[in-house]
Amino acid sequence: MNVAFVFPGQGAQYVGMGRAIFDEYPVARALLEEADEALGMKLSDIIFEGPEDTLRLTYYTQPALLTVSVAVWRALVDRVDIQPLAVAGHSLGEYSALVAAKSISFADAVKLVYQRGKLMDEAYPAGQGTMAAVLGLDEEPLREVCKRASEETGEIVELANVNCPGQIVISGAKAAVERASLLAKEAGARRVMPLNVSGPFHSSLMQPAADRLGALLDEIEFADAETPVVANVDGHPRRMASDLRDALKKQLVMPVRFVDCVLSMKRLGVDCVVELGPGTVLSGLVRKIDKSLETAHAEDPATLDEVCALLTRGGESGE
């Protein structure tokens, strides 16, 4: 069995996530203590107790999700000796992937994503930027829709997440996103859903945040990855430290090309994609992108047992 690990992004969080993993696995519990120490605050209290409105704040959501996702990964590799062919994540999840690939330390990653969340919140005036999910319209027609909406409103709207066939998220100034949403329906979109987000993420409006994040990334020590990291910005696998840093610098202002990431992993020989962390959003997207890929998911002791059994069976049978 040729495995890839993928890690979820913002939106997968919920109060109490990871509690059973932290209770049962000492390696996970040690990671949680490391997060609290690195940030100088009780992130663990926010993860376990919330409230939900606090956990939903971008600068808490991001380190919380990273911590839980990496904890599940640590618990898995503590039990099963497996070398994935590739790792990847959705937006924030790419930082979890970099930790799993031994390119950046967990302590650096958790501090980085806390700052990343703050920079994203500060990059554009609250309430003036937004995002929307467009269902049932292909990439090129939607790109034309965004171009027309930008021309008509004088504001920016761009593709933000190419998640799976027929599901693309757009991002930008509120007026432009609203206009693009109407034009998308006229162009044949089955449905357009406004997203409950605090800003126009993965658009050029995030450039101020990207510039400041780039300076922080330059201060962090990156190592060449032990496992190829498939980057959001273009779906290409990367190992070199400089390439991995560069991809993160571009990530905030460029679309998350998750379709390309999955197809790239398939070309590398991956036949099973294991989602590590809260929720099953990425597993669902993988199945829509390529039905031939097996998917699995771990976020608590029961699902971790299932994944360990699957990976052990796969290794024994030589699949």
Coordinates of C-alpha atoms in Angstrom, one line a residue:
M1 CA 0.0 0.0 0.0
N2 CA 1.4 3.4 -1.0
V3 CA 0.1 6.0 1.4
A4 CA -0.1 9.8 1.5
F5 CA -1.0 11.7 4.7
V6 CA -3.2 14.9 4.3
F7 CA -4.0 17.4 7.0
P8 CA -7.1 19.6 7.3
G9 CA -7.4 23.3 7.2
Q10 CA -9.5 26.0 8.9
G11 CA -13.2 25.0 9.2
A12 CA -12.5 21.5 10.5
Q13 CA -12.2 22.7 14.2
Y14 CA -14.6 21.9 17.0
V15 CA -14.5 22.3 20.7
G16 CA -13.1 19.2 22.4
M17 CA -11.3 17.9 19.3
G18 CA -8.4 15.6 20.0
R19 CA -9.2 15.2 23.7
A20 CA -9.3 11.4 23.6
I21 CA -6.0 11.2 21.7
F22 CA -4.3 13.5 24.2
D23 CA -5.7 11.4 27.1
E24 CA -4.6 8.1 25.6
Y25 CA -1.2 8.8 24.0
P26 CA 1.7 10.3 25.9
V27 CA 3.4 11.5 22.7
A28 CA 0.3 13.5 21.9
R29 CA 0.0 14.9 25.4
A30 CA 3.7 16.0 25.3
L31 CA 2.9 17.9 22.0
L32 CA 0.0 19.7 23.6
E33 CA 2.3 20.8 26.5
E34 CA 4.9 21.9 23.9
A35 CA 2.2 24.1 22.2
D36 CA 1.2 25.8 25.5
E37 CA 4.9 26.5 26.3
A38 CA 5.7 27.7 22.8
L39 CA 2.8 30.2 22.7
G40 CA 3.0 31.2 26.3
M41 CA -0.7 30.5 26.9
K42 CA -3.1 27.6 27.6
L43 CA -4.1 26.7 24.0
S44 CA -5.1 23.4 25.5
D45 CA -8.0 25.2 27.4
I46 CA -9.2 26.8 24.2
I47 CA -9.1 23.4 22.4
F48 CA -11.0 21.5 25.1
E49 CA -13.3 24.2 26.6
G50 CA -13.7 26.8 23.9
P51 CA -16.1 28.5 23.8
E52 CA -16.7 28.0 20.1
D53 CA -16.6 31.7 19.4
T54 CA -13.1 31.9 20.8
L55 CA -11.9 28.7 19.0
R56 CA -13.2 30.2 15.8
L57 CA -10.9 33.2 16.0
T58 CA -8.3 32.6 13.2
Y59 CA -5.3 33.1 15.5
Y60 CA -6.6 30.4 17.8
T61 CA -8.1 28.1 15.2
Q62 CA -4.8 27.7 13.3
P63 CA -2.5 26.7 16.1
A64 CA -5.3 24.5 17.6
L65 CA -5.9 22.6 14.4
L66 CA -2.2 22.2 13.8
T67 CA -1.6 20.8 17.3
V68 CA -4.4 18.3 17.1
S69 CA -3.5 17.2 13.5
V70 CA 0.2 16.8 14.4
A71 CA -0.7 15.0 17.6
V72 CA -2.8 12.4 15.6
W73 CA 0.2 12.0 13.2
R74 CA 2.6 11.5 16.2
A75 CA 0.3 8.9 17.8
L76 CA 0.1 7.0 14.4
V77 CA 3.8 6.9 13.7
D78 CA 4.4 5.9 17.3
R79 CA 2.4 2.7 16.6
V80 CA 3.1 2.0 12.9
D81 CA 6.4 2.2 11.1
I82 CA 5.3 3.6 7.8
Q83 CA 7.0 6.0 5.3
P84 CA 4.4 7.8 3.2
L85 CA 5.1 8.6 -0.4
A86 CA 3.9 12.2 0.1
V87 CA 2.3 14.6 2.5
A88 CA 0.0 17.5 1.9
G89 CA -2.4 19.8 3.6
H90 CA -5.3 22.2 2.8
S91 CA -4.0 25.8 3.4
L92 CA -3.2 25.8 7.1
G93 CA -2.8 22.0 6.8
E94 CA 0.4 22.5 4.8
Y95 CA 2.1 23.5 8.0
S96 CA 1.1 20.2 9.6
A97 CA 2.5 18.4 6.5
L98 CA 5.8 20.2 6.8
V99 CA 6.1 19.1 10.4
A100 CA 5.3 15.5 9.4
A101 CA 8.0 15.8 6.7
K102 CA 10.5 16.9 9.3
S103 CA 11.1 20.2 7.4
I104 CA 10.1 22.5 10.3
S105 CA 9.9 21.9 14.0
F106 CA 6.5 21.8 15.7
A107 CA 7.4 24.6 18.0
D108 CA 8.3 26.9 15.1
A109 CA 5.1 25.8 13.2
V110 CA 2.7 26.5 16.1
K111 CA 4.2 30.0 16.6
L112 CA 4.1 30.7 12.9
V113 CA 0.5 29.8 12.4
Y114 CA -0.5 31.8 15.5
Q115 CA 1.1 34.8 13.8
R116 CA -0.3 33.8 10.4
G117 CA -3.8 33.9 11.9
K118 CA -3.2 37.4 13.3
L119 CA -1.8 38.7 10.1
M120 CA -4.7 37.3 8.1
D121 CA -7.1 39.0 10.4
E122 CA -5.3 42.3 10.2
A123 CA -4.7 42.3 6.4
Y124 CA -8.1 43.6 5.3
P125 CA -10.8 45.6 7.1
A126 CA -13.2 43.3 9.0
G127 CA -16.5 42.8 7.2
Q128 CA -15.3 44.2 3.9
G129 CA -13.9 40.9 2.4
T130 CA -15.5 37.5 2.1
M131 CA -15.6 34.2 0.3
A132 CA -18.2 32.0 -1.4
A133 CA -18.3 28.4 -2.6
V134 CA -19.5 27.9 -6.1
L135 CA -20.9 24.5 -7.0
G136 CA -21.3 23.1 -10.5
L137 CA -19.2 25.5 -12.5
D138 CA -15.8 24.6 -14.0
E139 CA -12.6 26.6 -13.4
E140 CA -12.3 28.5 -16.6
P141 CA -15.9 29.8 -16.8
L142 CA -15.7 30.8 -13.2
R143 CA -12.4 32.6 -13.8
E144 CA -14.2 34.6 -16.5
V145 CA -17.0 35.3 -14.1
C146 CA -14.6 36.7 -11.6
K147 CA -12.9 38.9 -14.2
R148 CA -16.2 40.4 -15.3
A149 CA -17.3 41.0 -11.7
S150 CA -14.0 42.8 -11.0
E151 CA -14.4 45.0 -14.0
E152 CA -18.0 45.8 -13.1
T153 CA -17.4 46.6 -9.5
G154 CA -13.8 47.9 -9.6
E155 CA -13.1 45.5 -6.8
I156 CA -11.1 42.3 -6.6
V157 CA -12.6 38.8 -6.7
E158 CA -10.5 35.7 -7.5
L159 CA -10.4 31.9 -7.4
A160 CA -9.3 30.9 -3.9
N161 CA -9.7 27.1 -3.5
V162 CA -10.0 24.6 -6.3
N163 CA -11.3 21.8 -4.0
C164 CA -12.7 19.2 -6.4
P165 CA -14.6 19.0 -9.7
G166 CA -17.6 21.3 -9.4
Q167 CA -16.5 22.9 -6.1
I168 CA -14.5 26.1 -6.3
V169 CA -14.3 28.9 -3.7
I170 CA -14.0 32.5 -4.7
S171 CA -12.6 35.3 -2.5
G172 CA -12.3 39.0 -2.6
A173 CA -14.0 42.3 -1.7
K174 CA -17.6 41.8 -0.6
A175 CA -19.2 43.7 -3.4
A176 CA -17.2 41.9 -6.1
V177 CA -17.9 38.4 -4.5
E178 CA -21.6 39.2 -4.4
R179 CA -21.6 40.3 -8.0
A180 CA -19.6 37.2 -9.0
S181 CA -22.0 35.0 -7.1
L182 CA -24.9 36.3 -9.2
L183 CA -23.0 36.0 -12.5
A184 CA -21.9 32.5 -11.6
K185 CA -25.6 31.5 -11.2
E186 CA -26.3 33.1 -14.6
A187 CA -23.4 31.1 -16.1
G188 CA -24.9 27.8 -14.9
A189 CA -23.6 27.3 -11.3
R190 CA -25.9 24.9 -9.5
R191 CA -25.5 26.7 -6.2
V192 CA -23.4 29.5 -4.6
M193 CA -22.9 29.5 -0.8
P194 CA -21.5 32.5 1.1
L195 CA -18.9 31.3 3.6
N196 CA -18.7 32.5 7.2
V197 CA -15.1 33.8 7.2
S198 CA -13.4 36.9 8.5
G199 CA -11.6 37.9 5.3
P200 CA -10.8 37.4 1.6
F201 CA -8.2 34.6 2.1
H202 CA -6.1 33.2 -0.7
S203 CA -6.6 36.3 -2.8
S204 CA -4.3 39.1 -3.7
L205 CA -6.0 41.2 -1.0
M206 CA -3.9 39.1 1.4
Q207 CA -0.6 40.6 0.1
P208 CA 0.1 42.7 3.2
A209 CA -0.2 39.6 5.3
A210 CA 1.9 37.6 2.9
D211 CA 4.7 40.2 3.0
R212 CA 4.8 40.2 6.8
L213 CA 4.5 36.4 7.0
G214 CA 7.4 36.1 4.4
A215 CA 9.6 38.0 6.8
L216 CA 8.7 35.6 9.6
L217 CA 9.3 32.6 7.4
D218 CA 12.8 33.9 6.6
E219 CA 13.6 33.7 10.3
I220 CA 12.6 30.0 10.6
E221 CA 15.0 27.2 10.0
F222 CA 13.7 24.9 7.2
A223 CA 15.3 21.5 6.5
D224 CA 15.0 19.5 3.3
A225 CA 11.9 17.4 3.7
E226 CA 12.2 13.6 4.4
T227 CA 9.0 13.1 2.5
P228 CA 7.8 15.1 -0.6
V229 CA 5.4 17.9 0.4
V230 CA 2.8 18.5 -2.3
A231 CA 2.3 22.3 -2.3
N232 CA -1.0 24.0 -2.5
V233 CA 0.2 26.7 -4.9
D234 CA 0.7 24.4 -7.8
G235 CA 0.3 20.8 -6.7
H236 CA 4.0 20.1 -7.3
P237 CA 6.0 17.9 -4.8
R238 CA 8.8 19.7 -3.1
R239 CA 11.7 18.5 -0.9
M240 CA 14.3 21.4 -0.9
A241 CA 14.0 23.7 2.1
S242 CA 14.2 26.9 -0.1
D243 CA 11.3 25.6 -2.3
L244 CA 9.1 24.7 0.7
R245 CA 9.6 28.2 2.2
D246 CA 8.9 29.8 -1.1
A247 CA 5.6 27.9 -1.5
L248 CA 4.4 29.1 1.9
K249 CA 5.3 32.7 1.0
K250 CA 3.0 32.5 -2.0
Q251 CA 0.2 30.4 -0.4
L252 CA -1.8 33.3 1.2
V253 CA -2.3 35.1 -2.1
M254 CA -2.7 32.1 -4.4
P255 CA -5.5 29.5 -4.8
V256 CA -5.3 26.3 -2.9
R257 CA -5.1 23.8 -5.8
F258 CA -6.2 20.8 -3.9
V259 CA -7.3 18.9 -7.1
D260 CA -3.8 19.3 -8.5
C261 CA -2.3 18.1 -5.1
V262 CA -4.4 14.9 -5.2
L263 CA -3.6 14.2 -8.9
S264 CA 0.1 14.8 -8.2
M265 CA 0.0 12.3 -5.3
K266 CA -1.7 9.8 -7.6
R267 CA 1.2 10.3 -10.2
L268 CA 3.7 9.6 -7.4
G269 CA 2.1 6.2 -7.0
V270 CA -0.2 6.9 -4.0
D271 CA -3.2 4.5 -3.8
C272 CA -4.4 5.4 -0.3
V273 CA -4.9 8.9 1.2
V274 CA -5.1 9.0 5.0
E275 CA -6.5 12.2 6.6
L276 CA -5.1 13.0 10.0
G277 CA -6.9 15.5 12.2
P278 CA -10.4 16.7 12.8
G279 CA -13.2 15.9 10.3
T280 CA -13.4 14.1 7.0
V281 CA -13.7 17.0 4.6
L282 CA -10.5 16.2 2.7
S283 CA -11.4 12.5 2.4
G284 CA -14.6 13.5 0.8
L285 CA -12.8 15.8 -1.7
V286 CA -10.3 13.0 -2.5
R287 CA -13.1 10.6 -3.4
K288 CA -14.7 13.2 -5.7
I289 CA -11.3 13.9 -7.4
D290 CA -10.4 10.2 -8.0
K291 CA -12.7 7.4 -7.0
S292 CA -9.9 4.9 -7.4
L293 CA -8.0 6.2 -4.4
E294 CA -8.8 4.6 -1.1
T295 CA -9.3 7.0 1.8
A296 CA -9.1 6.6 5.6
H297 CA -9.2 9.1 8.4
A298 CA -8.0 9.3 12.0
E299 CA -8.9 11.8 14.7
D300 CA -9.6 9.7 17.9
P301 CA -8.5 6.4 19.3
A302 CA -11.1 4.3 17.5
T303 CA -10.4 5.8 14.0
L304 CA -6.7 5.6 14.8
D305 CA -7.0 1.9 15.5
E306 CA -8.8 1.4 12.2
V307 CA -6.0 3.3 10.3
C308 CA -3.3 1.3 12.0
A309 CA -5.0 -1.9 11.1
L310 CA -5.4 -0.8 7.5
L311 CA -1.7 0.2 7.2
T312 CA -0.5 -2.9 8.9
R313 CA -2.6 -5.1 6.6
G314 CA -1.4 -3.2 3.6
G315 CA 2.3 -3.6 4.6
E316 CA 1.9 -7.4 5.2
S317 CA 0.1 -8.1 1.9
G318 CA 2.7 -6.0 -0.1
E319 CA -0.1 -4.0 -1.7

